[in-house]
Amino acid sequence: ADVDDWSALDDGSPIASGDVVARFTGAPRAVLTAERTALNFVQRLSGVATVTARYVAAVEGLSCRICDTRKTTPLLR
């Protein structure tokens, strides 16, 4: 399947309450098995992205920039 078949938002887009992040289909057991893990990843990565955006906004107009974030969870590299 094409990536556009499941991706509801462009990479880097802000997410607002009620936005659809992704759509997927499958066997009910497989969907329910994968749902919690996928939700945990989305929550973790969204949290990192939110804090990073705050740091970027805080240094706006200064002669520095945010160069690196840590979205990789130890032991999941």
CSV table of N, CA and C in Angstrom, one decimal:
chain,number,residue,atom,x,y,z
A,1,ALA,N,0.8,-1.2,0.0
A,1,ALA,CA,0.0,0.0,0.0
A,1,ALA,C,0.9,1.2,0.0
A,2,ASP,N,0.4,2.3,-0.6
A,2,ASP,CA,1.1,3.5,-0.7
A,2,ASP,C,1.0,4.2,0.7
A,3,VAL,N,2.1,4.9,1.1
A,3,VAL,CA,2.1,5.6,2.4
A,3,VAL,C,0.9,6.5,2.6
A,4,ASP,N,0.5,7.2,1.5
A,4,ASP,CA,-0.6,8.1,1.5
A,4,ASP,C,-1.9,7.4,1.9
A,5,ASP,N,-2.0,6.0,1.7
A,5,ASP,CA,-3.2,5.3,2.1
A,5,ASP,C,-3.5,5.3,3.6
A,6,TRP,N,-2.4,5.5,4.4
A,6,TRP,CA,-2.7,5.4,5.8
A,6,TRP,C,-2.3,6.7,6.6
A,7,SER,N,-1.6,7.6,6.0
A,7,SER,CA,-1.1,8.8,6.6
A,7,SER,C,-2.2,9.9,6.5
A,8,ALA,N,-2.7,10.4,7.6
A,8,ALA,CA,-3.8,11.4,7.5
A,8,ALA,C,-3.2,12.8,7.6
A,9,LEU,N,-2.0,13.0,8.1
A,9,LEU,CA,-1.4,14.3,8.3
A,9,LEU,C,0.0,14.3,7.6
A,10,ASP,N,0.5,15.4,7.2
A,10,ASP,CA,1.8,15.6,6.6
A,10,ASP,C,2.8,15.5,7.8
A,11,ASP,N,4.0,15.0,7.5
A,11,ASP,CA,5.0,14.9,8.5
A,11,ASP,C,5.4,16.3,9.0
A,12,GLY,N,5.4,16.5,10.3
A,12,GLY,CA,5.7,17.8,10.9
A,12,GLY,C,4.5,18.6,11.2
A,13,SER,N,3.3,18.2,10.8
A,13,SER,CA,2.2,19.0,11.0
A,13,SER,C,1.8,19.1,12.4
A,14,PRO,N,1.4,20.3,12.9
A,14,PRO,CA,0.9,20.3,14.3
A,14,PRO,C,-0.4,19.5,14.4
A,15,ILE,N,-0.7,18.9,15.5
A,15,ILE,CA,-1.9,18.1,15.7
A,15,ILE,C,-2.8,18.8,16.7
A,16,ALA,N,-4.0,19.0,16.4
A,16,ALA,CA,-5.0,19.7,17.3
A,16,ALA,C,-6.0,18.6,17.8
A,17,SER,N,-6.6,18.9,18.8
A,17,SER,CA,-7.7,18.0,19.4
A,17,SER,C,-8.7,17.7,18.3
A,18,GLY,N,-8.9,16.4,18.2
A,18,GLY,CA,-9.9,16.0,17.2
A,18,GLY,C,-9.3,15.6,15.8
A,19,ASP,N,-8.1,16.0,15.6
A,19,ASP,CA,-7.4,15.6,14.3
A,19,ASP,C,-7.3,14.1,14.1
A,20,VAL,N,-7.4,13.6,12.9
A,20,VAL,CA,-7.1,12.2,12.6
A,20,VAL,C,-5.6,12.1,12.3
A,21,VAL,N,-4.9,11.3,13.1
A,21,VAL,CA,-3.5,11.2,12.9
A,21,VAL,C,-3.2,10.1,11.8
A,22,ALA,N,-3.9,9.0,11.9
A,22,ALA,CA,-3.7,7.9,10.9
A,22,ALA,C,-5.0,7.1,10.9
A,23,ARG,N,-5.1,6.4,9.8
A,23,ARG,CA,-6.2,5.4,9.6
A,23,ARG,C,-5.6,4.1,9.2
A,24,PHE,N,-6.1,3.0,9.7
A,24,PHE,CA,-5.6,1.7,9.3
A,24,PHE,C,-6.7,0.7,9.4
A,25,THR,N,-6.6,-0.4,8.7
A,25,THR,CA,-7.6,-1.4,8.8
A,25,THR,C,-6.9,-2.8,9.0
A,26,GLY,N,-7.6,-3.7,9.4
A,26,GLY,CA,-7.0,-5.1,9.6
A,26,GLY,C,-7.9,-5.9,10.4
A,27,ALA,N,-7.5,-7.1,10.7
A,27,ALA,CA,-8.2,-8.0,11.5
A,27,ALA,C,-8.4,-7.4,12.9
A,28,PRO,N,-9.5,-7.5,13.5
A,28,PRO,CA,-9.7,-6.9,14.8
A,28,PRO,C,-8.7,-7.3,15.8
A,29,ARG,N,-8.3,-8.5,15.9
A,29,ARG,CA,-7.3,-9.0,16.9
A,29,ARG,C,-6.0,-8.3,16.7
A,30,ALA,N,-5.6,-8.2,15.4
A,30,ALA,CA,-4.3,-7.6,15.0
A,30,ALA,C,-4.3,-6.1,15.3
A,31,VAL,N,-5.5,-5.4,15.0
A,31,VAL,CA,-5.6,-4.0,15.3
A,31,VAL,C,-5.5,-3.7,16.8
A,32,LEU,N,-6.3,-4.5,17.6
A,32,LEU,CA,-6.2,-4.3,19.0
A,32,LEU,C,-4.9,-4.6,19.6
A,33,THR,N,-4.2,-5.6,19.1
A,33,THR,CA,-2.9,-5.9,19.6
A,33,THR,C,-1.9,-4.8,19.3
A,34,ALA,N,-1.9,-4.2,18.1
A,34,ALA,CA,-1.0,-3.2,17.7
A,34,ALA,C,-1.4,-1.8,18.2
A,35,GLU,N,-2.6,-1.6,18.6
A,35,GLU,CA,-3.1,-0.2,18.9
A,35,GLU,C,-2.4,0.4,20.1
A,36,ARG,N,-2.2,-0.3,21.1
A,36,ARG,CA,-1.6,0.2,22.4
A,36,ARG,C,-0.1,0.6,22.1
A,37,THR,N,0.6,-0.2,21.4
A,37,THR,CA,2.0,0.1,21.1
A,37,THR,C,2.1,1.3,20.2
A,38,ALA,N,1.3,1.3,19.2
A,38,ALA,CA,1.3,2.5,18.3
A,38,ALA,C,0.9,3.8,19.0
A,39,LEU,N,-0.1,3.7,19.9
A,39,LEU,CA,-0.5,4.9,20.6
A,39,LEU,C,0.6,5.4,21.5
A,40,ASN,N,1.3,4.4,22.2
A,40,ASN,CA,2.5,4.8,23.1
A,40,ASN,C,3.6,5.5,22.3
A,41,PHE,N,3.9,5.0,21.1
A,41,PHE,CA,4.9,5.6,20.2
A,41,PHE,C,4.5,7.0,19.8
A,42,VAL,N,3.2,7.2,19.4
A,42,VAL,CA,2.7,8.5,19.0
A,42,VAL,C,2.8,9.5,20.1
A,43,GLN,N,2.4,9.1,21.3
A,43,GLN,CA,2.4,9.9,22.5
A,43,GLN,C,3.8,10.3,22.8
A,44,ARG,N,4.8,9.4,22.8
A,44,ARG,CA,6.2,9.7,23.2
A,44,ARG,C,6.8,10.7,22.2
A,45,LEU,N,6.6,10.4,20.9
A,45,LEU,CA,7.2,11.2,19.9
A,45,LEU,C,6.6,12.6,19.8
A,46,SER,N,5.3,12.6,20.0
A,46,SER,CA,4.6,13.9,20.0
A,46,SER,C,5.0,14.8,21.2
A,47,GLY,N,5.2,14.2,22.3
A,47,GLY,CA,5.7,14.9,23.5
A,47,GLY,C,7.1,15.5,23.2
A,48,VAL,N,8.0,14.7,22.6
A,48,VAL,CA,9.3,15.2,22.3
A,48,VAL,C,9.2,16.4,21.3
A,49,ALA,N,8.4,16.2,20.3
A,49,ALA,CA,8.2,17.2,19.3
A,49,ALA,C,7.6,18.5,19.9
A,50,THR,N,6.7,18.4,20.8
A,50,THR,CA,6.1,19.6,21.5
A,50,THR,C,7.1,20.3,22.3
A,51,VAL,N,7.9,19.6,23.1
A,51,VAL,CA,8.9,20.3,23.9
A,51,VAL,C,10.0,20.9,23.0
A,52,THR,N,10.4,20.2,21.9
A,52,THR,CA,11.4,20.8,21.0
A,52,THR,C,10.8,22.1,20.3
A,53,ALA,N,9.6,22.1,19.9
A,53,ALA,CA,9.0,23.3,19.3
A,53,ALA,C,9.0,24.4,20.3
A,54,ARG,N,8.8,24.2,21.6
A,54,ARG,CA,8.9,25.2,22.6
A,54,ARG,C,10.3,25.8,22.7
A,55,TYR,N,11.3,24.9,22.7
A,55,TYR,CA,12.7,25.3,22.7
A,55,TYR,C,13.1,26.2,21.5
A,56,VAL,N,12.6,25.7,20.3
A,56,VAL,CA,12.9,26.5,19.1
A,56,VAL,C,12.2,27.9,19.2
A,57,ALA,N,11.0,27.9,19.7
A,57,ALA,CA,10.4,29.2,19.8
A,57,ALA,C,11.1,30.1,20.8
A,58,ALA,N,11.7,29.5,21.8
A,58,ALA,CA,12.4,30.3,22.9
A,58,ALA,C,13.6,30.9,22.4
A,59,VAL,N,14.3,30.3,21.4
A,59,VAL,CA,15.6,30.9,20.9
A,59,VAL,C,15.4,31.6,19.6
A,60,GLU,N,14.1,31.8,19.1
A,60,GLU,CA,13.8,32.5,17.9
A,60,GLU,C,14.4,34.0,18.0
A,61,GLY,N,15.1,34.4,17.0
A,61,GLY,CA,15.7,35.7,16.9
A,61,GLY,C,17.1,35.8,17.6
A,62,LEU,N,17.5,34.7,18.2
A,62,LEU,CA,18.8,34.7,18.8
A,62,LEU,C,19.8,34.1,17.8
A,63,SER,N,21.1,34.2,18.1
A,63,SER,CA,22.1,33.6,17.2
A,63,SER,C,22.4,32.2,17.6
A,64,CYS,N,21.4,31.4,17.9
A,64,CYS,CA,21.6,30.0,18.2
A,64,CYS,C,20.4,29.2,17.6
A,65,ARG,N,20.6,27.9,17.5
A,65,ARG,CA,19.5,27.1,17.0
A,65,ARG,C,19.5,25.7,17.7
A,66,ILE,N,18.4,25.1,17.7
A,66,ILE,CA,18.2,23.7,18.2
A,66,ILE,C,18.7,22.8,17.2
A,67,CYS,N,19.7,22.0,17.4
A,67,CYS,CA,20.3,21.1,16.4
A,67,CYS,C,19.9,19.6,16.5
A,68,ASP,N,19.5,19.2,17.7
A,68,ASP,CA,19.3,17.8,17.9
A,68,ASP,C,18.2,17.6,18.9
A,69,THR,N,17.5,16.5,18.7
A,69,THR,CA,16.5,16.1,19.7
A,69,THR,C,16.7,14.6,20.0
A,70,ARG,N,16.1,14.1,21.0
A,70,ARG,CA,16.3,12.7,21.3
A,70,ARG,C,15.0,12.0,21.2
A,71,LYS,N,14.6,11.6,20.0
A,71,LYS,CA,13.3,10.9,19.8
A,71,LYS,C,13.6,9.4,19.9
A,72,THR,N,14.8,9.0,19.9
A,72,THR,CA,15.1,7.5,20.0
A,72,THR,C,15.1,7.1,21.4
A,73,THR,N,14.3,6.1,21.7
A,73,THR,CA,14.2,5.6,23.1
A,73,THR,C,15.3,4.6,23.2
A,74,PRO,N,16.0,4.7,24.3
A,74,PRO,CA,17.1,3.7,24.6
A,74,PRO,C,16.6,2.3,24.5
A,75,LEU,N,17.4,1.4,23.9
A,75,LEU,CA,17.1,0.0,23.7
A,75,LEU,C,16.1,-0.2,22.5
A,76,LEU,N,15.6,0.8,21.9
A,76,LEU,CA,14.7,0.7,20.7
A,76,LEU,C,15.4,1.2,19.4
A,77,ARG,N,16.7,1.3,19.4
A,77,ARG,CA,17.4,1.8,18.2
A,77,ARG,C,17.6,0.8,17.2
